[in-house]
Coordinates of C-alpha atoms in Angstrom, one line a residue:
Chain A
X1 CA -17.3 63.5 -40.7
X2 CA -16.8 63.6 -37.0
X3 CA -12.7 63.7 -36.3
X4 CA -12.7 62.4 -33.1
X5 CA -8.6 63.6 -32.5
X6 CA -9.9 67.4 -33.1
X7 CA -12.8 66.9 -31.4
X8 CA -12.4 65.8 -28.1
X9 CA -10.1 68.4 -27.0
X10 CA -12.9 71.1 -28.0
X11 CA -15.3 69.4 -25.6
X12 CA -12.6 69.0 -22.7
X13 CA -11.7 72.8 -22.9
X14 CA -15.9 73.2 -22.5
X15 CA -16.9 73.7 -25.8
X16 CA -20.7 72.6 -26.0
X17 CA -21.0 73.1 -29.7
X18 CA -18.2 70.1 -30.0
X19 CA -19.8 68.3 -27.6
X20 CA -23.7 68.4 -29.4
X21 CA -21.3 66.9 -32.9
X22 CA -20.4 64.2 -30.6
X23 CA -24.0 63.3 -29.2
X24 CA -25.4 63.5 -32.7
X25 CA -22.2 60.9 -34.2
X26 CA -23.2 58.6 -31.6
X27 CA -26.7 59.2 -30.7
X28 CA -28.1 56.3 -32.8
X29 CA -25.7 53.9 -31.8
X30 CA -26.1 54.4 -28.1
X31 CA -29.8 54.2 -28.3
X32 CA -29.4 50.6 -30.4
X33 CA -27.6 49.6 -28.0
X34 CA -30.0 50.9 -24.7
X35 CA -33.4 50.5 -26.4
X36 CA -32.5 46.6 -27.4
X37 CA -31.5 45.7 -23.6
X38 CA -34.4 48.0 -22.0
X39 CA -37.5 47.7 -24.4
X40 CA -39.1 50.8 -23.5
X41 CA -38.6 53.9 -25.7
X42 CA -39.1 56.4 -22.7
X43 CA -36.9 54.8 -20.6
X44 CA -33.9 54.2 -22.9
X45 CA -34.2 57.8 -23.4
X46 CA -33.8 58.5 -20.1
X47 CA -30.4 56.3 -19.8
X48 CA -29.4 57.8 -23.1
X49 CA -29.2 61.4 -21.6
X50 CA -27.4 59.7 -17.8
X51 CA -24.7 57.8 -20.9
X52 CA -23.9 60.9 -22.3
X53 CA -23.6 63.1 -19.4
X54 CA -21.2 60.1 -18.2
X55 CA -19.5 60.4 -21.3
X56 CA -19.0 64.5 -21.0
X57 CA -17.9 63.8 -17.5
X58 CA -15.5 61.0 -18.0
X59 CA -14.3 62.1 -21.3
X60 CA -10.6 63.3 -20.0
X61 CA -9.6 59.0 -19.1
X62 CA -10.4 58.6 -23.0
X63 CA -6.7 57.8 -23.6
X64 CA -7.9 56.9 -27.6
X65 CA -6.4 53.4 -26.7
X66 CA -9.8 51.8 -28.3
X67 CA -12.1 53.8 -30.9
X68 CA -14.4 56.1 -29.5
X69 CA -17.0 54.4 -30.5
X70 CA -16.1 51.2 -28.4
X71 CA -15.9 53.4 -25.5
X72 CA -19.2 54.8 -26.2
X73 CA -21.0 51.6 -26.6
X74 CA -19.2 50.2 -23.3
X75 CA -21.1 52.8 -21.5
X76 CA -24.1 52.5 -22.8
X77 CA -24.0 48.8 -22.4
X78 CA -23.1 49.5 -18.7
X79 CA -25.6 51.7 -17.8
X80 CA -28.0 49.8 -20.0
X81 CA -27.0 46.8 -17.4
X82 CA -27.1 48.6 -14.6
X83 CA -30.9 49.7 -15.0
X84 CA -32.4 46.2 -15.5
X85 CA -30.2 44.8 -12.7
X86 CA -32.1 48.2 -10.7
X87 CA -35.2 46.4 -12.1
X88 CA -34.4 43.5 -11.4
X89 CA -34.8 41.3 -14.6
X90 CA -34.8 37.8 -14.7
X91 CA -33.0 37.2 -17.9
X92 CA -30.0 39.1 -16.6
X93 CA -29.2 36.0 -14.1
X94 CA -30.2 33.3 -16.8
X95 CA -27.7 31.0 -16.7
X96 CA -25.3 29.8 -19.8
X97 CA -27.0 26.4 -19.9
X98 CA -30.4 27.8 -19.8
X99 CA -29.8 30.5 -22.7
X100 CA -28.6 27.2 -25.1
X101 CA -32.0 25.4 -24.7
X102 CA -33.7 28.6 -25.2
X103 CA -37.0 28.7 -27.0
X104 CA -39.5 31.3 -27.4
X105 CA -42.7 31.5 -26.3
X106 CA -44.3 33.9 -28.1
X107 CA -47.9 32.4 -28.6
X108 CA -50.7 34.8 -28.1
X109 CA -53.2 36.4 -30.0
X110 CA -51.3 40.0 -29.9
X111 CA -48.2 38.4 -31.3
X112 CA -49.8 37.2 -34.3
X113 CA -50.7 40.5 -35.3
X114 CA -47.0 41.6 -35.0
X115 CA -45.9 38.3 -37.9
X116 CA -47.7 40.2 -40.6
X117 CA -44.1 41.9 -41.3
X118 CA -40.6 40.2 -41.7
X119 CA -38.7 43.3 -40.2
X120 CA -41.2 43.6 -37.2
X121 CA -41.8 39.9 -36.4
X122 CA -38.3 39.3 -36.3
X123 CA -37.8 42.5 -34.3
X124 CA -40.5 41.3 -32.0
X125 CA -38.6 38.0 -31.4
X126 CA -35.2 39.7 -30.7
X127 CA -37.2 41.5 -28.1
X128 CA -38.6 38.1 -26.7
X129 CA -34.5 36.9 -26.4
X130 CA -32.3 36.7 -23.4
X131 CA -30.4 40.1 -23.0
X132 CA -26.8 38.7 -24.1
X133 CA -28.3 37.7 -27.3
X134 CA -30.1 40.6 -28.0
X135 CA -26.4 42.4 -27.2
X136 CA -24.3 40.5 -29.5
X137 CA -26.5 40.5 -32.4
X138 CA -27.2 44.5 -32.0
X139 CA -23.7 45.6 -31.5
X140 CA -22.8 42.9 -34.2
X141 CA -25.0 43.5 -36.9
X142 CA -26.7 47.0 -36.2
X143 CA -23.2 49.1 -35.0
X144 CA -20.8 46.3 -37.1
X145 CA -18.6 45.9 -34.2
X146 CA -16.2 43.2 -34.5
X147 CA -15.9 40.1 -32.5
X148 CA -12.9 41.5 -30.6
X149 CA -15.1 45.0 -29.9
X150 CA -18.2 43.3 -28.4
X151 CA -15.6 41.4 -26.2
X152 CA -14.5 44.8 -25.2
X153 CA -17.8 46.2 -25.1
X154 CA -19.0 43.7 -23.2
X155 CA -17.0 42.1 -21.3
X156 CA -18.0 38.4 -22.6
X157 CA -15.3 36.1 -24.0
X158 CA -14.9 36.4 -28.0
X159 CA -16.1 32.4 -27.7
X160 CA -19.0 33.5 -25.9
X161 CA -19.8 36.3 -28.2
X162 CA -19.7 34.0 -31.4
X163 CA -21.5 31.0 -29.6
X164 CA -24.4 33.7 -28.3
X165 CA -24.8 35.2 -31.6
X166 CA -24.4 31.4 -33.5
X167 CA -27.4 30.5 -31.2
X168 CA -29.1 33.5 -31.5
X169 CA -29.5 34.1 -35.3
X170 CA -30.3 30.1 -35.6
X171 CA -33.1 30.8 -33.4
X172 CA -34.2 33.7 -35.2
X173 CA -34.1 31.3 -38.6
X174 CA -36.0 28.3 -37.7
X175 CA -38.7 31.1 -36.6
X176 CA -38.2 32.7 -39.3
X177 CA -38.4 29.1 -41.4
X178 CA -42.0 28.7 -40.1
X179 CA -43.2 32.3 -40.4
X180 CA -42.2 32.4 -44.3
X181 CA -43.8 28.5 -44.4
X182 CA -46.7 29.9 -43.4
X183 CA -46.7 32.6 -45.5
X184 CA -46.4 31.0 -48.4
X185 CA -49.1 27.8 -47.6
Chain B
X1 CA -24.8 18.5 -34.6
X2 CA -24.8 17.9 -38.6
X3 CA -26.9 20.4 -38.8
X4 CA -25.2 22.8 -36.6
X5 CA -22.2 22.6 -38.9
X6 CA -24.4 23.4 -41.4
X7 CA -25.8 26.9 -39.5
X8 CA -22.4 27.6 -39.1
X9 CA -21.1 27.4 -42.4
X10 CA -24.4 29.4 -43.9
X11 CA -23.7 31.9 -41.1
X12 CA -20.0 32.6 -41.9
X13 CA -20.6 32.8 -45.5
X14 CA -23.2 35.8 -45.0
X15 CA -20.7 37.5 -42.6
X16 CA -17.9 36.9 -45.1
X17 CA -20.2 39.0 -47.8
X18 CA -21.1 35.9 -50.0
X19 CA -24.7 36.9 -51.1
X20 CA -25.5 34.1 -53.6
X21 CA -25.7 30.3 -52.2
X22 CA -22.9 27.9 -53.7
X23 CA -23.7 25.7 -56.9
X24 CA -23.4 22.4 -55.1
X25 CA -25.8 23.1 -52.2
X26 CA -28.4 20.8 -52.1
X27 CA -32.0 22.9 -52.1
X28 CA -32.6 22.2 -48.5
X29 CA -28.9 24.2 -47.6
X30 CA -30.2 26.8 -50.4
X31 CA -33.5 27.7 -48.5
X32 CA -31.6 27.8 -45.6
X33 CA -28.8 30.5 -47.3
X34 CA -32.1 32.2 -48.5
X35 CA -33.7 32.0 -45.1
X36 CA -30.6 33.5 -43.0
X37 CA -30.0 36.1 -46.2
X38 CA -33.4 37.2 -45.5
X39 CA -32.9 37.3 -41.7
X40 CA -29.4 39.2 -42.2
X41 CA -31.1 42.0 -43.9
X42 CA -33.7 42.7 -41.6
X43 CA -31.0 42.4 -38.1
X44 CA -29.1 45.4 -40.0
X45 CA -31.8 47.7 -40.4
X46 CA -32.7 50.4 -37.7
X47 CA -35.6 50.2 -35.2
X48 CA -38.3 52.2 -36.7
X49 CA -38.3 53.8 -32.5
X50 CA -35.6 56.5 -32.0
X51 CA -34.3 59.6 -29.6
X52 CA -36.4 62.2 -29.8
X53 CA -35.9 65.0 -32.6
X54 CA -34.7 67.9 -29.4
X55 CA -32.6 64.6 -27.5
X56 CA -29.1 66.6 -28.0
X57 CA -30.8 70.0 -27.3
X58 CA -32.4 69.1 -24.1
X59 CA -29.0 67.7 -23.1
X60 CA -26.8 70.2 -24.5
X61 CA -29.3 72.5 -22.2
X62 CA -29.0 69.9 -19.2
X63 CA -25.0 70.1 -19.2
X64 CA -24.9 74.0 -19.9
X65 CA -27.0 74.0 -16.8
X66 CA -25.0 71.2 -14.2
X67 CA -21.8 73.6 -15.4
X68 CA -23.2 76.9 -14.4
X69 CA -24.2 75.3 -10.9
X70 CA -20.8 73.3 -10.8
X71 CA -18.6 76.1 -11.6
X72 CA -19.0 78.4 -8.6
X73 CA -19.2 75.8 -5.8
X74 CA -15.2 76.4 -4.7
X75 CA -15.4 80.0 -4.6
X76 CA -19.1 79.7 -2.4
X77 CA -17.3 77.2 -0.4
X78 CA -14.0 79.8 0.6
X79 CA -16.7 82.7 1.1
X80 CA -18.8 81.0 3.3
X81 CA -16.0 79.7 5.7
X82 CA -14.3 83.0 5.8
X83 CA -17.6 85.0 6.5
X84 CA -18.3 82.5 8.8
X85 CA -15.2 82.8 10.7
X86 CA -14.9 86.6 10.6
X87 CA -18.5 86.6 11.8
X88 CA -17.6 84.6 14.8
X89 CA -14.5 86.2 15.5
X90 CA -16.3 89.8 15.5
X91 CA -19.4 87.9 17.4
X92 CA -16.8 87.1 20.8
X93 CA -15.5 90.3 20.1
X94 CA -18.7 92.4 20.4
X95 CA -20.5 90.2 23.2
X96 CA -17.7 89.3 25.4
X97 CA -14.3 91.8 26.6
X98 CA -12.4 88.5 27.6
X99 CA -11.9 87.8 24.3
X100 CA -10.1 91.0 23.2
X101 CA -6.9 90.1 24.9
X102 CA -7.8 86.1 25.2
X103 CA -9.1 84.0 22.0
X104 CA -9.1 86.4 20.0
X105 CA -5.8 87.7 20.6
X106 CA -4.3 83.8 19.7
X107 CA -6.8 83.8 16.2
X108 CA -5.0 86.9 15.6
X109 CA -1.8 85.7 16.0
X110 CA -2.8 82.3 13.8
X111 CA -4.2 84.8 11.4
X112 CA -1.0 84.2 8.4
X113 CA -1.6 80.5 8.7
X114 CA -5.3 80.9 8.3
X115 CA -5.0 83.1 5.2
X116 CA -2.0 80.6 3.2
X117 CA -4.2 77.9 4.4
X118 CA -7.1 79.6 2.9
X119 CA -5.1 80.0 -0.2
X120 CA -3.6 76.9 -0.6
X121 CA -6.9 75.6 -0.8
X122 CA -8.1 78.0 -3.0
X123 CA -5.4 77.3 -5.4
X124 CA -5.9 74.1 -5.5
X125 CA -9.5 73.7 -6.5
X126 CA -8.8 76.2 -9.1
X127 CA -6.1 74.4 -10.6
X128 CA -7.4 71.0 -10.2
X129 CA -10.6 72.6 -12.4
X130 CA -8.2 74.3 -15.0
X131 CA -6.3 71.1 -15.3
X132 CA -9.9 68.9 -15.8
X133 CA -10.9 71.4 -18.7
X134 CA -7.4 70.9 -20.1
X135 CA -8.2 67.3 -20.0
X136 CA -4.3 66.7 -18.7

């Protein structure tokens, strides 16, 4: 169990060994939270290693007014933000009223293969979403942050976080609806 | 709109930890519960990609190396500017006579100023990296 209280002053007086606890406590979720806004494996394991050498550099103005965890995923959401604004992604800039009358379009012959599995095809859709909704429904239902958290997180409203991840998972169902329809006929 | 309702209310049961649909749900409203069940599941499971198994060792290695480079960058900083300056002093000493009783007569005279100036800063990028590692 990683004590974050006695464990953050080890890694401010320079010990590494504290510091590696920390990376491996929080590894998983700061990849979650990169690899679902970037895509690529390779390159969310680049901004992984750039998020926590930000988080050993600015881990003094921790002032344990959130959890460490919040913190953690702040950055990473940052930096995650940062790199597809460096590559200039188009989804970033999507406007509110566009992401409501959202709808995938997913239809080509490489994407059938990927519906053979629940867990992947659904997976494959998230990664077909705007980035917000991939956000919310990662921090929300991979890292179980609360509403209040992914506000903090990310800086959205706690209206805009539920409506985002109201839309989202309906989305994801009606998909899903047809998929197991399918399945089934 | 009904139907969004409808989403909203199957949606807040799952969050709220309700895994069976209610009795009087019509059949339509329990496929849907079934549906979004089925969909909950899969959004909390992990990505099959992940960090690789030596992530934390490279980094560990990556900071251990930054801090070795960091660390002595004051002290290189003070020894260049004071060889630099004894070098130029001895320099105008060595080439030109003038300069025993002119410039280099007023450096000399400046000389305390140049040594608690010297120190001050010194002092001050030492303590400002004891108090970082202190985390005050």
């Amino acid at each position: 169990m990683f004590d974050e209280k006695e464990e953050i002053p080890k890694v401010l007086h320079g010990d590494l060994k504290a510091f590696d606890r920390l990376v491996k406590q929080y590894e998983k979720l700061v990849f979650h939270v990169v690899y679902r806004l970037v895509n690529e494996k390779e390159d969310a394991e680049d901004i992984c290693q750039e998020v926590f050498i930000k988080i050993y550099k600015s881990l003094k103005s921790f002032a344990f007014q959130s959890k460490l965890s919040t913190w953690i995923a702040r950055i990473a959401y940052l930096s995650a933000v940062n790199h597809l604004k460096k590559n200039k992604r188009a989804s970033l800039t999507m406007a509110v009223d566009d992401l409501e009358n959202y709808h995938f379009t997913d239809k080509n012959p490489e994407n059938v293969l990927v519906e053979k599995d629940v867990a992947r095809y659904v997976n494959h859709l998230i990664s077909l979403m705007p980035d917000h909704y991939r956000t919310v429904l990662t921090l929300y239902h991979l890292n179980e942050f609360s509403y209040q958290e992914i506000e903090d997180i990310t800086g959205m409203p706690e209206g805009t976080v539920k409506s985002h991840l109201f839309r989202a998972r309906k989305l994801l169902k009606e998909k899903l609806e047809l998929y197991l329809k399918n399945e089934i006929s | 709109m009904k139907q969004d309702h409808k989403d909203e209310y199957l949606q807040k049961m799952l969050e709220e930890g309700i895994s069976e649909p209610e009795m009087n749900m019509t059949i339509s409203d329990q496929k849907d519960f079934d549906t979004y069940k089925q969909l909950f599941a899969v959004l909390g499971e992990e990505p099959e990609a992940g960090l690789s198994y030596q992530f934390s060792a490279k980094l560990s290695r990556r900071i251990s190396m930054s801090k070795e480079r960091s660390f002595p960058f004051y002290w290189s900083v003070a020894l260049v500017t004071l060889g630099s300056m004894a070098a130029i002093c001895l320099a105008m000493v060595l080439i030109d006579q003038r300069y025993h009783s002119g410039l280099f007569m007023v450096l000399w005279s400046y000389k305390w100023a140049f040594v608690f100036g010297l120190a001050c800063l010194l002092a001050i990028q030492h303590f400002d990296q004891k108090l970082v590692k202190k985390g005050v």
